PDB file of C-alpha atoms in Angstrom:
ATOM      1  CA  UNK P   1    -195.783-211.210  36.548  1.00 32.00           C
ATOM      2  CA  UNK P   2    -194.580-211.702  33.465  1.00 36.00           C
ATOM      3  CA  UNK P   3    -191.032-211.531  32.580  1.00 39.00           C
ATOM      4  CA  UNK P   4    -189.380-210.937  29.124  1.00 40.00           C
ATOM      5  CA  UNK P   5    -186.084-210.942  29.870  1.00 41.00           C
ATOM      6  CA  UNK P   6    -183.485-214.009  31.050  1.00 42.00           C
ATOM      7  CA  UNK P   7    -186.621-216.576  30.861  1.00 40.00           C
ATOM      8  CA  UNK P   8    -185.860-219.744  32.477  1.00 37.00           C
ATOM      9  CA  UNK P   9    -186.620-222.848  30.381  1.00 32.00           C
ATOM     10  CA  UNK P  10    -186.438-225.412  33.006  1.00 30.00           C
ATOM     11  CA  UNK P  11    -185.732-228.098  29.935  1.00 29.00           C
ATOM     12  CA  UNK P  12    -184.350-230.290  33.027  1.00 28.00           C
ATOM     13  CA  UNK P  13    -184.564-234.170  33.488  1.00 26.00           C
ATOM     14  CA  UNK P  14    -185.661-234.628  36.906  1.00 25.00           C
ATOM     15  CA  UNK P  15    -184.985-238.105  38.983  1.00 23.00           C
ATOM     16  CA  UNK P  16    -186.843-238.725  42.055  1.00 25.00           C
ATOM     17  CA  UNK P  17    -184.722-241.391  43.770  1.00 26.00           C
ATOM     18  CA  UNK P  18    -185.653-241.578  47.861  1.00 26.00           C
ATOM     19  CA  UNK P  19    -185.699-238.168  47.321  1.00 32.00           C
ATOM     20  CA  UNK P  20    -182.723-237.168  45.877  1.00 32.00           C
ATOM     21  CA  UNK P  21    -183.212-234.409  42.850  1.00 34.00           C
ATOM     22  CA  UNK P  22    -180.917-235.145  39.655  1.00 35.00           C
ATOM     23  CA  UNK P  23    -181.218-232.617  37.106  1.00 40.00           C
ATOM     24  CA  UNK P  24    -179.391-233.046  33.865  1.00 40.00           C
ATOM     25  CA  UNK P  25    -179.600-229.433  32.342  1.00 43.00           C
ATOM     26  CA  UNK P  26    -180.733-226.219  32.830  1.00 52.00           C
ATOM     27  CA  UNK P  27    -180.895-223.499  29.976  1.00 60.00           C
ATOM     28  CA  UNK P  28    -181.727-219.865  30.770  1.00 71.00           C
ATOM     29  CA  UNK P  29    -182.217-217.793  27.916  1.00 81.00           C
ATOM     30  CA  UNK P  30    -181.873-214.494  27.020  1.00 91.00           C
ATOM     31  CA  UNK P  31    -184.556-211.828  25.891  1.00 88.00           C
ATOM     32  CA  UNK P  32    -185.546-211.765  22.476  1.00 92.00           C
ATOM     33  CA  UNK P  33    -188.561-212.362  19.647  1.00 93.00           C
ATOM     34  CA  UNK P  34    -191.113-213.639  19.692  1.00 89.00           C
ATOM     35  CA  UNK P  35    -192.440-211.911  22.673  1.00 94.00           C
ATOM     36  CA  UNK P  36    -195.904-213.545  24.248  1.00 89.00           C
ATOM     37  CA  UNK P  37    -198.413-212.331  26.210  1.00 88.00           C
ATOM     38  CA  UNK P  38    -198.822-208.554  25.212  1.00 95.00           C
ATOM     39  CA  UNK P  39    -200.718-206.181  27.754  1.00 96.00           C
ATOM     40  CA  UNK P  40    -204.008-204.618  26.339  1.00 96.00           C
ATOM     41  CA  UNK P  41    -204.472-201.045  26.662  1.00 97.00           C
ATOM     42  CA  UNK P  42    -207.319-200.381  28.549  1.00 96.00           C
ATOM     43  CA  UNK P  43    -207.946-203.666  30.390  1.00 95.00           C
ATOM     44  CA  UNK P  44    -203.586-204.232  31.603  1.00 95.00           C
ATOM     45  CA  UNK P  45    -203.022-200.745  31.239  1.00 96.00           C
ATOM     46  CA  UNK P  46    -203.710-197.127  30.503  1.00 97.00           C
ATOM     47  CA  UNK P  47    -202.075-194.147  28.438  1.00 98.00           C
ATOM     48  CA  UNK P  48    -202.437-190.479  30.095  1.00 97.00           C
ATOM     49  CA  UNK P  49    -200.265-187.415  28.966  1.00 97.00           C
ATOM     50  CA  UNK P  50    -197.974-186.115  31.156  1.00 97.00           C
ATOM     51  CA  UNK P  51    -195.611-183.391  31.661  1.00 96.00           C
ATOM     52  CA  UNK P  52    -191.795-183.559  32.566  1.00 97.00           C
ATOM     53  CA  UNK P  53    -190.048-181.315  34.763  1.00 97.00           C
ATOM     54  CA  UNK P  54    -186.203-181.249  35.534  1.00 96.00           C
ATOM     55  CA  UNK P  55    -185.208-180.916  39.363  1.00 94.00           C
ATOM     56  CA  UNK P  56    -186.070-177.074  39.096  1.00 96.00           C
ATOM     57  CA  UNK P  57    -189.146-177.594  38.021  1.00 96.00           C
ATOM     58  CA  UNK P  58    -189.091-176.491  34.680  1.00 96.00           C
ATOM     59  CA  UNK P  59    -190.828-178.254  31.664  1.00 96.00           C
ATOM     60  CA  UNK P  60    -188.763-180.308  29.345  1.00 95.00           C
ATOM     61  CA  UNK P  61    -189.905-179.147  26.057  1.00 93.00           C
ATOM     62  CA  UNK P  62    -190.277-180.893  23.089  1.00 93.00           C
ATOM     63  CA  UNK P  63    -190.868-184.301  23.992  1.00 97.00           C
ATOM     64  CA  UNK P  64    -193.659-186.382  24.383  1.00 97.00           C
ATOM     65  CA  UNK P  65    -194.497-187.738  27.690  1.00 98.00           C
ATOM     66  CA  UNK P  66    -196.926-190.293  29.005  1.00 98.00           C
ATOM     67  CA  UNK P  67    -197.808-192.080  32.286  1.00 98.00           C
ATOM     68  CA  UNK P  68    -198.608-195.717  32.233  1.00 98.00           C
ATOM     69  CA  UNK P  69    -201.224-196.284  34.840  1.00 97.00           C
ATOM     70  CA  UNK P  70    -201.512-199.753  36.349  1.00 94.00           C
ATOM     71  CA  UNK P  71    -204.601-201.647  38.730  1.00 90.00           C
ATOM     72  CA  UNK P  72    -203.501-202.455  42.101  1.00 83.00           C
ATOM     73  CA  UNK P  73    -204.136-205.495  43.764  1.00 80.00           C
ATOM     74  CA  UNK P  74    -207.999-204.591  43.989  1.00 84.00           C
ATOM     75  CA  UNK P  75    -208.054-204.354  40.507  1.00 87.00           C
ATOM     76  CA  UNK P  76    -208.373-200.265  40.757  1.00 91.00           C
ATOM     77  CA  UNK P  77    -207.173-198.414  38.658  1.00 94.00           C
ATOM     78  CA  UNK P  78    -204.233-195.942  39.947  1.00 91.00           C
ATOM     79  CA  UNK P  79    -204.777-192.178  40.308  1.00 88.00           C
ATOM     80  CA  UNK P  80    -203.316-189.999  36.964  1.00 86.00           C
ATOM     81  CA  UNK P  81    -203.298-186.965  39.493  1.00 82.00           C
ATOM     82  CA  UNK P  82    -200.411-187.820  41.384  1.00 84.00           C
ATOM     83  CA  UNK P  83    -197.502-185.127  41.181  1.00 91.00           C
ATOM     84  CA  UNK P  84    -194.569-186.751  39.335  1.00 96.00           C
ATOM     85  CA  UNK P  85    -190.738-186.888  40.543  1.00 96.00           C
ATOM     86  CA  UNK P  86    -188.387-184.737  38.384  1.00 98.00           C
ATOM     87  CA  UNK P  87    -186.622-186.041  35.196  1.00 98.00           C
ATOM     88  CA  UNK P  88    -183.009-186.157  35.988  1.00 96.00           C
ATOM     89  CA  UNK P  89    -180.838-186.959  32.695  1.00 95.00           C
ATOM     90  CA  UNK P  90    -177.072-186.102  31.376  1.00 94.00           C
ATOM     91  CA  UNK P  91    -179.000-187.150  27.890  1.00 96.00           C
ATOM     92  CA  UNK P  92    -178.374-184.120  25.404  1.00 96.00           C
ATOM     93  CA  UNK P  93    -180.530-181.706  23.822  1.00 95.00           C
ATOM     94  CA  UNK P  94    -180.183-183.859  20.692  1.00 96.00           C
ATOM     95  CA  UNK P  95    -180.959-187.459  22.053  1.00 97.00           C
ATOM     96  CA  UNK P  96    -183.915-186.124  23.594  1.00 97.00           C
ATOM     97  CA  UNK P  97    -184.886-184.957  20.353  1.00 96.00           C
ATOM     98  CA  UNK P  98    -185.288-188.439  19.100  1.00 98.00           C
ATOM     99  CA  UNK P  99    -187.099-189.829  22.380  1.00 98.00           C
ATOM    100  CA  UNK P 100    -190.303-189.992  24.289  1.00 98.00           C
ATOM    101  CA  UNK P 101    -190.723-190.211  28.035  1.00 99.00           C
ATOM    102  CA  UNK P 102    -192.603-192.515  30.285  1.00 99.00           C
ATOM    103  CA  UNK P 103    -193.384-192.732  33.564  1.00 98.00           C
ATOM    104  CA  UNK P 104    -195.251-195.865  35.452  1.00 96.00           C
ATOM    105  CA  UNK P 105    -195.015-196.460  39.464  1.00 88.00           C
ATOM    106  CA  UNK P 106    -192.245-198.820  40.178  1.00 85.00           C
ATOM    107  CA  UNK P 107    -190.508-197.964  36.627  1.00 92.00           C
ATOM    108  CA  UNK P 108    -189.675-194.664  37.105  1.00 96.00           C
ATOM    109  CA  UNK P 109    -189.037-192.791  34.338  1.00 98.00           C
ATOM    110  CA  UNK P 110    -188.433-194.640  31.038  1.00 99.00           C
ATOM    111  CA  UNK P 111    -186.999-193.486  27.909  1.00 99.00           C
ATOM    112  CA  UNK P 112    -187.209-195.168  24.310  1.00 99.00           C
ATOM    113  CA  UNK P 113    -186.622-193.571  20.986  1.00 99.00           C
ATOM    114  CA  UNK P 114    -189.717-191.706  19.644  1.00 98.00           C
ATOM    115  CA  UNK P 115    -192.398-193.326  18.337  1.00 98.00           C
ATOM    116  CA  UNK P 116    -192.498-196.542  20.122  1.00 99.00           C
ATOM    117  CA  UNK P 117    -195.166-198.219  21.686  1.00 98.00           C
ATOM    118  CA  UNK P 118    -195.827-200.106  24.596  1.00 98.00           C
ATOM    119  CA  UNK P 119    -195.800-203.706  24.654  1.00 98.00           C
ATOM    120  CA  UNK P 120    -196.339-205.210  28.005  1.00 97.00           C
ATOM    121  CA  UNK P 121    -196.461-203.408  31.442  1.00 96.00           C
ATOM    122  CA  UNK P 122    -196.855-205.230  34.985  1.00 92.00           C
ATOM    123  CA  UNK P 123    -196.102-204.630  38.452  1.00 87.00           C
ATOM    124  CA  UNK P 124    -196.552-206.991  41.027  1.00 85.00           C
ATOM    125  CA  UNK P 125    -197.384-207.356  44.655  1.00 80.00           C
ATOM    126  CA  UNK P 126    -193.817-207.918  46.226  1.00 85.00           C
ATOM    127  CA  UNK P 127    -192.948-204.437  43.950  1.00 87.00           C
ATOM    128  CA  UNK P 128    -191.384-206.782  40.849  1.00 91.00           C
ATOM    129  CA  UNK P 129    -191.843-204.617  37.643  1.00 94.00           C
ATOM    130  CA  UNK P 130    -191.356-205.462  33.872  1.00 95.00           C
ATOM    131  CA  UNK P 131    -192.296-203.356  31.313  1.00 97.00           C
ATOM    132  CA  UNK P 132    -191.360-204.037  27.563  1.00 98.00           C
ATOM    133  CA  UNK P 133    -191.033-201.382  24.715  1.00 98.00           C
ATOM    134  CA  UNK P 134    -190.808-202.512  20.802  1.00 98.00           C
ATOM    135  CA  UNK P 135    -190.369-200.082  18.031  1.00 98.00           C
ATOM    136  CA  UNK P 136    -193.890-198.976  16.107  1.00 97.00           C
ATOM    137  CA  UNK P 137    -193.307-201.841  13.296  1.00 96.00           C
ATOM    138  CA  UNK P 138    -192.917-204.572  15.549  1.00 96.00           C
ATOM    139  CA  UNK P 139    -189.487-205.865  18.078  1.00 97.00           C
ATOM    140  CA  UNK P 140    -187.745-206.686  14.656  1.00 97.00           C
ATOM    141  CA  UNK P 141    -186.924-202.921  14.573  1.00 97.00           C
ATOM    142  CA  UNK P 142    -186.265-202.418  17.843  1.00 98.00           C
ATOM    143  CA  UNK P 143    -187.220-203.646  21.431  1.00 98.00           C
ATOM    144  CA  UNK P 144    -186.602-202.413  25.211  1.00 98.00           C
ATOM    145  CA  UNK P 145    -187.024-204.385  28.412  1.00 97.00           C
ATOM    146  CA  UNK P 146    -186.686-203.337  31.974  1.00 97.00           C
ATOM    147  CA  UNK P 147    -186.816-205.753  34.798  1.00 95.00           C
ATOM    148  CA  UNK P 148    -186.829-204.835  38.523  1.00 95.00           C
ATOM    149  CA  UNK P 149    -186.921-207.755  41.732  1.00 94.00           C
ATOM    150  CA  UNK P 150    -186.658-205.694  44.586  1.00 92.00           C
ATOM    151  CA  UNK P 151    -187.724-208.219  47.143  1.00 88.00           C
ATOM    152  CA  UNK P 152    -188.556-211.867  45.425  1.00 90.00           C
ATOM    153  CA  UNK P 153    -185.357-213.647  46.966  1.00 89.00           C
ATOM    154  CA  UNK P 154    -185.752-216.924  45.316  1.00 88.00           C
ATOM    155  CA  UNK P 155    -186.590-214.776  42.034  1.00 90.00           C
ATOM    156  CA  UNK P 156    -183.867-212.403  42.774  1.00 91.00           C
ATOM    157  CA  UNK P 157    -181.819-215.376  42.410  1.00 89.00           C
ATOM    158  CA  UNK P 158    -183.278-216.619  39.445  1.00 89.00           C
ATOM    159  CA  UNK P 159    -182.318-213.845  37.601  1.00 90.00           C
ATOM    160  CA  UNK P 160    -178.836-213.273  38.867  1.00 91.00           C
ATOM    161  CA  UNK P 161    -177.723-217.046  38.898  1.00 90.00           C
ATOM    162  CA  UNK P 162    -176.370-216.942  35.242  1.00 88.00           C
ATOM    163  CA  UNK P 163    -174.580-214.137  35.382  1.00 92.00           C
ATOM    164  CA  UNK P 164    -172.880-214.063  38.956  1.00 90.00           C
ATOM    165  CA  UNK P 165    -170.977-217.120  40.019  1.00 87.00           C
ATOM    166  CA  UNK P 166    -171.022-216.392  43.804  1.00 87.00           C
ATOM    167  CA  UNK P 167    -175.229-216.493  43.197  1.00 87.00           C
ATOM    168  CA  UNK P 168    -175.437-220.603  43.015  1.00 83.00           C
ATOM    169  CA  UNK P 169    -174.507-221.139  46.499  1.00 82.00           C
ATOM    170  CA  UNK P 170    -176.845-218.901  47.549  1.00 84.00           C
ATOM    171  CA  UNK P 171    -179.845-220.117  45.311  1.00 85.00           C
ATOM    172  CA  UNK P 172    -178.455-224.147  46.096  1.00 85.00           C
ATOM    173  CA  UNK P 173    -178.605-223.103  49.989  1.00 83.00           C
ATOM    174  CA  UNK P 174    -182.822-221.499  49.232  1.00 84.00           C
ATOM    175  CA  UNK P 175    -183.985-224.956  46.706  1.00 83.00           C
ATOM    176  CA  UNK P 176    -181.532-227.650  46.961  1.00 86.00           C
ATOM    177  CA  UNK P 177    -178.624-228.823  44.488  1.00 87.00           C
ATOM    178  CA  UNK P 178    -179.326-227.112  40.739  1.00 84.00           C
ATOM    179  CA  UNK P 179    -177.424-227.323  38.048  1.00 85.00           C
ATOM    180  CA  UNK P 180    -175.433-224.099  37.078  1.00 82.00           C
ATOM    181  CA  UNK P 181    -177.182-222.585  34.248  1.00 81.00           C
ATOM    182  CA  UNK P 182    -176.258-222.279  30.523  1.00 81.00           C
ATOM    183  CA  UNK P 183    -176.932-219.315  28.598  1.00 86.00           C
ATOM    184  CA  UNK P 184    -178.542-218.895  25.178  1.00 88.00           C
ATOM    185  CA  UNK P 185    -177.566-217.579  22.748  1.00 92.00           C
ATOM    186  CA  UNK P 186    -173.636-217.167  23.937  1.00 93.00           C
ATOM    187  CA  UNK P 187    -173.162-213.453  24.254  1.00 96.00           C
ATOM    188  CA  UNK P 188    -171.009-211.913  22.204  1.00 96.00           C
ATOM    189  CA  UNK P 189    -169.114-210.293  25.110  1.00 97.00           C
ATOM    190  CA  UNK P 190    -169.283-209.565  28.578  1.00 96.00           C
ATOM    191  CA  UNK P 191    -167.482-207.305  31.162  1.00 97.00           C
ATOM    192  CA  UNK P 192    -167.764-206.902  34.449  1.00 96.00           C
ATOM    193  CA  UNK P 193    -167.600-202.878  35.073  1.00 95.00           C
ATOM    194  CA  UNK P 194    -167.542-203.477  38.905  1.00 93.00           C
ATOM    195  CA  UNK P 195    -168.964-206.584  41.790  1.00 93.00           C
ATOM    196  CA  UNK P 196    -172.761-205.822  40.879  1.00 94.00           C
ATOM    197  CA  UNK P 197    -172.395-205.230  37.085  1.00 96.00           C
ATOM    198  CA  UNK P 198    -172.654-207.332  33.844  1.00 96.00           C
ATOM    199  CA  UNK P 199    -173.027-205.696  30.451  1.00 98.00           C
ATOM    200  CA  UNK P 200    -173.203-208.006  27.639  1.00 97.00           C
ATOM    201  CA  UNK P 201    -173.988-208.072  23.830  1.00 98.00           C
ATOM    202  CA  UNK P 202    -175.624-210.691  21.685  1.00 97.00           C
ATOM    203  CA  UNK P 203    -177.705-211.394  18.620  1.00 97.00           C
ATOM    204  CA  UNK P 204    -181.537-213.050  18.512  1.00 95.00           C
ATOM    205  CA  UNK P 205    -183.485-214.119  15.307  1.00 95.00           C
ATOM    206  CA  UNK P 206    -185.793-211.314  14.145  1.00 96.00           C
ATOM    207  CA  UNK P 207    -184.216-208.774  16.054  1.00 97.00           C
ATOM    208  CA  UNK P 208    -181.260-206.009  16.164  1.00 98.00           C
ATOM    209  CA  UNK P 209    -177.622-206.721  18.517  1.00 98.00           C
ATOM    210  CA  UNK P 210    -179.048-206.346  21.750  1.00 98.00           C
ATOM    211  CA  UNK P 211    -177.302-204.566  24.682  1.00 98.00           C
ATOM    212  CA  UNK P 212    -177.460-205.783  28.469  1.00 98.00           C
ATOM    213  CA  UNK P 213    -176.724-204.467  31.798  1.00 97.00           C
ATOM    214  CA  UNK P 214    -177.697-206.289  34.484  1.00 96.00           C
ATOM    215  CA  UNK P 215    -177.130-205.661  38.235  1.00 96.00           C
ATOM    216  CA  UNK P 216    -177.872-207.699  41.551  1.00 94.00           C
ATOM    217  CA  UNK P 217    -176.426-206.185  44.693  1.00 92.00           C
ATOM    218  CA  UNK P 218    -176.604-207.490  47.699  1.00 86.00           C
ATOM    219  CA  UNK P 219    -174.351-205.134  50.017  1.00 80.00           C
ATOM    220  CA  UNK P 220    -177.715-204.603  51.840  1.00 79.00           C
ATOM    221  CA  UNK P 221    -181.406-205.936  50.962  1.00 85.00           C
ATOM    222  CA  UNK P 222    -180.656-207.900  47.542  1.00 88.00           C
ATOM    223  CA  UNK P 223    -182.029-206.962  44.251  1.00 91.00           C
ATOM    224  CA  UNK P 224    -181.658-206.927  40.649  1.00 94.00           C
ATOM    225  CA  UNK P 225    -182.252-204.810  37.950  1.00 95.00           C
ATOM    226  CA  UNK P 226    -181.659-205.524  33.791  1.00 96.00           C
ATOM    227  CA  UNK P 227    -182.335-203.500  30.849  1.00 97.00           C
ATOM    228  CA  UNK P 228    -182.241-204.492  26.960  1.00 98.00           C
ATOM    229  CA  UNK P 229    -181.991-202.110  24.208  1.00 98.00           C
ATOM    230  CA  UNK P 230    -182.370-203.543  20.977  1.00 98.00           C
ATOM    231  CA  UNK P 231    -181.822-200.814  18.282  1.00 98.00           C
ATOM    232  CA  UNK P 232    -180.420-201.404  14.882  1.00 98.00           C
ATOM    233  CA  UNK P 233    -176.549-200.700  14.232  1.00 96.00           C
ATOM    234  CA  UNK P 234    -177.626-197.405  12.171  1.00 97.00           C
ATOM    235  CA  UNK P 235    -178.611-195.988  15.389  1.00 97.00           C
ATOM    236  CA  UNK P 236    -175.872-197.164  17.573  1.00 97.00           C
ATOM    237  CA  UNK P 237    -175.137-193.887  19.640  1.00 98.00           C
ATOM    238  CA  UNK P 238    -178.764-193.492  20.789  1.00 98.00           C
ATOM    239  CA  UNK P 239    -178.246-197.210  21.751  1.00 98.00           C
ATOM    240  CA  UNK P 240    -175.361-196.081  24.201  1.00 98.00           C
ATOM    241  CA  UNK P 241    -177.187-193.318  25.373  1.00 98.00           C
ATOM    242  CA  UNK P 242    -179.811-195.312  26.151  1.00 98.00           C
ATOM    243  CA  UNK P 243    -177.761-197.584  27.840  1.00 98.00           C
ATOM    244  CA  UNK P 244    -176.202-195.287  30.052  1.00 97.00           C
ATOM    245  CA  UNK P 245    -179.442-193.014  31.111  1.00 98.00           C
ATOM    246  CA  UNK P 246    -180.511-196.569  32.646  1.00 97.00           C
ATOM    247  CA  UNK P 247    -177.368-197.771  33.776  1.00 96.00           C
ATOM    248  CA  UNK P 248    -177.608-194.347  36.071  1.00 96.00           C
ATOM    249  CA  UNK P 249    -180.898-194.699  37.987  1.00 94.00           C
ATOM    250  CA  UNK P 250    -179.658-197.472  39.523  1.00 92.00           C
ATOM    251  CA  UNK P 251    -177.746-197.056  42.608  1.00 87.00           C
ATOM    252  CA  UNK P 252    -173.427-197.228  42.445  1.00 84.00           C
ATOM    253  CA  UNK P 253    -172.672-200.743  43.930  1.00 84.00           C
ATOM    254  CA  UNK P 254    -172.622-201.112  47.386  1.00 76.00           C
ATOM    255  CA  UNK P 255    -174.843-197.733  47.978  1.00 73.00           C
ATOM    256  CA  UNK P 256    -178.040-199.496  48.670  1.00 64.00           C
TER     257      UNK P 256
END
């Protein structure tokens, strides 16, 4: 599985004295270009067109929809006939003017503004899914990430220990004494909407201010969720929108 978003270096000094680990540093950095290892349609995935219907079953016009299909584990491709969930959205008539839809199993439904193209899509065995978005002309216009551990404890941990200060413990008690982790580049602010919530802002080389929300809940089986928009300033309220259509799929803390 790759993963785009939050990417640990692991730039740590290790000292194996009878045993005892002694790690100077360790750097986790945030999402941003240069983005490696891009999924090839056709072999990684494929592009089918789809249809969208709301929770009464009628047809969202006007937008373009397609379904990313993934292998499974046997390498098999996954079946385009399967009926699709409905497309629940507060977005207006007027954002979803300037976006597409797509759907891929363990994404749900993802929305990015119109025209972009798919980057990298993967879903894994334990149901960790990562799918990456950049605008037609490349992730200097424009970039989306989503990144879903539902089950990976250790990686569930990973993720969250940067943002969450109650995580260490929990990742020190799973691997042994780390060092707590230093983020790059320093966000530009962060706020803590409730316990399971982060949202943060920051800037990357070759890319535009990036917005982050990032949850890990673990009122019931842990797991952690993040999304990225990266959309120039120009196009600021369709960043927000953005932000909030995926801020809502994921469960109100403590609902799990």
């Amino acid at each position: 599985m790759f993963r785009y978003v939050h990417r640990p270096l692991l730039a740590v000094a290790l000292l194996l004295i009878s045993g005892l680990v002694v790690a100077a540093t360790r750097e986790n950095t945030l999402g941003g270009p240069p983005f490696r290892d891009p999924s090839v349609q056709g072999e990684d995935y494929r592009l089918v067109p789809a249809v969208a219907k709301d929770a009464t079953g009628k047809v969202i016009p006007g937008v373009t929809v397609q379904r990313i299909l993934l292998k499974d584990m046997e390498g098999e491709w996954e079946s385009a006939d399967e009926k699709l969930p409905p497309f629940k959205s507060t977005l207006t008539p007027d954002v979803l003017a300037r976006v597409q839809l797509f759907f891929a199993s363990g994404g749900g439904w993802m929305v990015t503004p119109r025209g972009w193209k798919v980057y990298a899509a993967g879903f894994g065995v334990d149901g960790t899914s990562s799918f990456l978005f950049t605008a037609a002309s490349g992730p200097a216009q424009g970039w989306l990430s989503t990144y879903d551990i539902p089950a990976c404890l250790g990686c569930i941990y990973d993720a969250a220990d940067m943002f969450f200060p109650q995580v260490h413990a929990m990742r020190e008690d799973m691997v042994g004494p780390t060092p707590r982790p230093a983020i790059l580049p320093r966000p530009k602010s962060m706020t803590r909407p409730d316990k399971c919530t982060v949202l943060l802002r920051y800037d990357t080389p070759d890319s535009p201010p990036v917005r982050e929300a990032a949850t890990f809940d673990a009122s019931g089986d842990p797991f952690w969720h993040s999304i990225d928009v990266a959309i120039p300033d120009a196009d600021a309220a369709l960043a927000d929108a953005l932000m909030l259509y995926y801020r809502q799929q994921v469960p109100r803390c403590g609902t799990r």
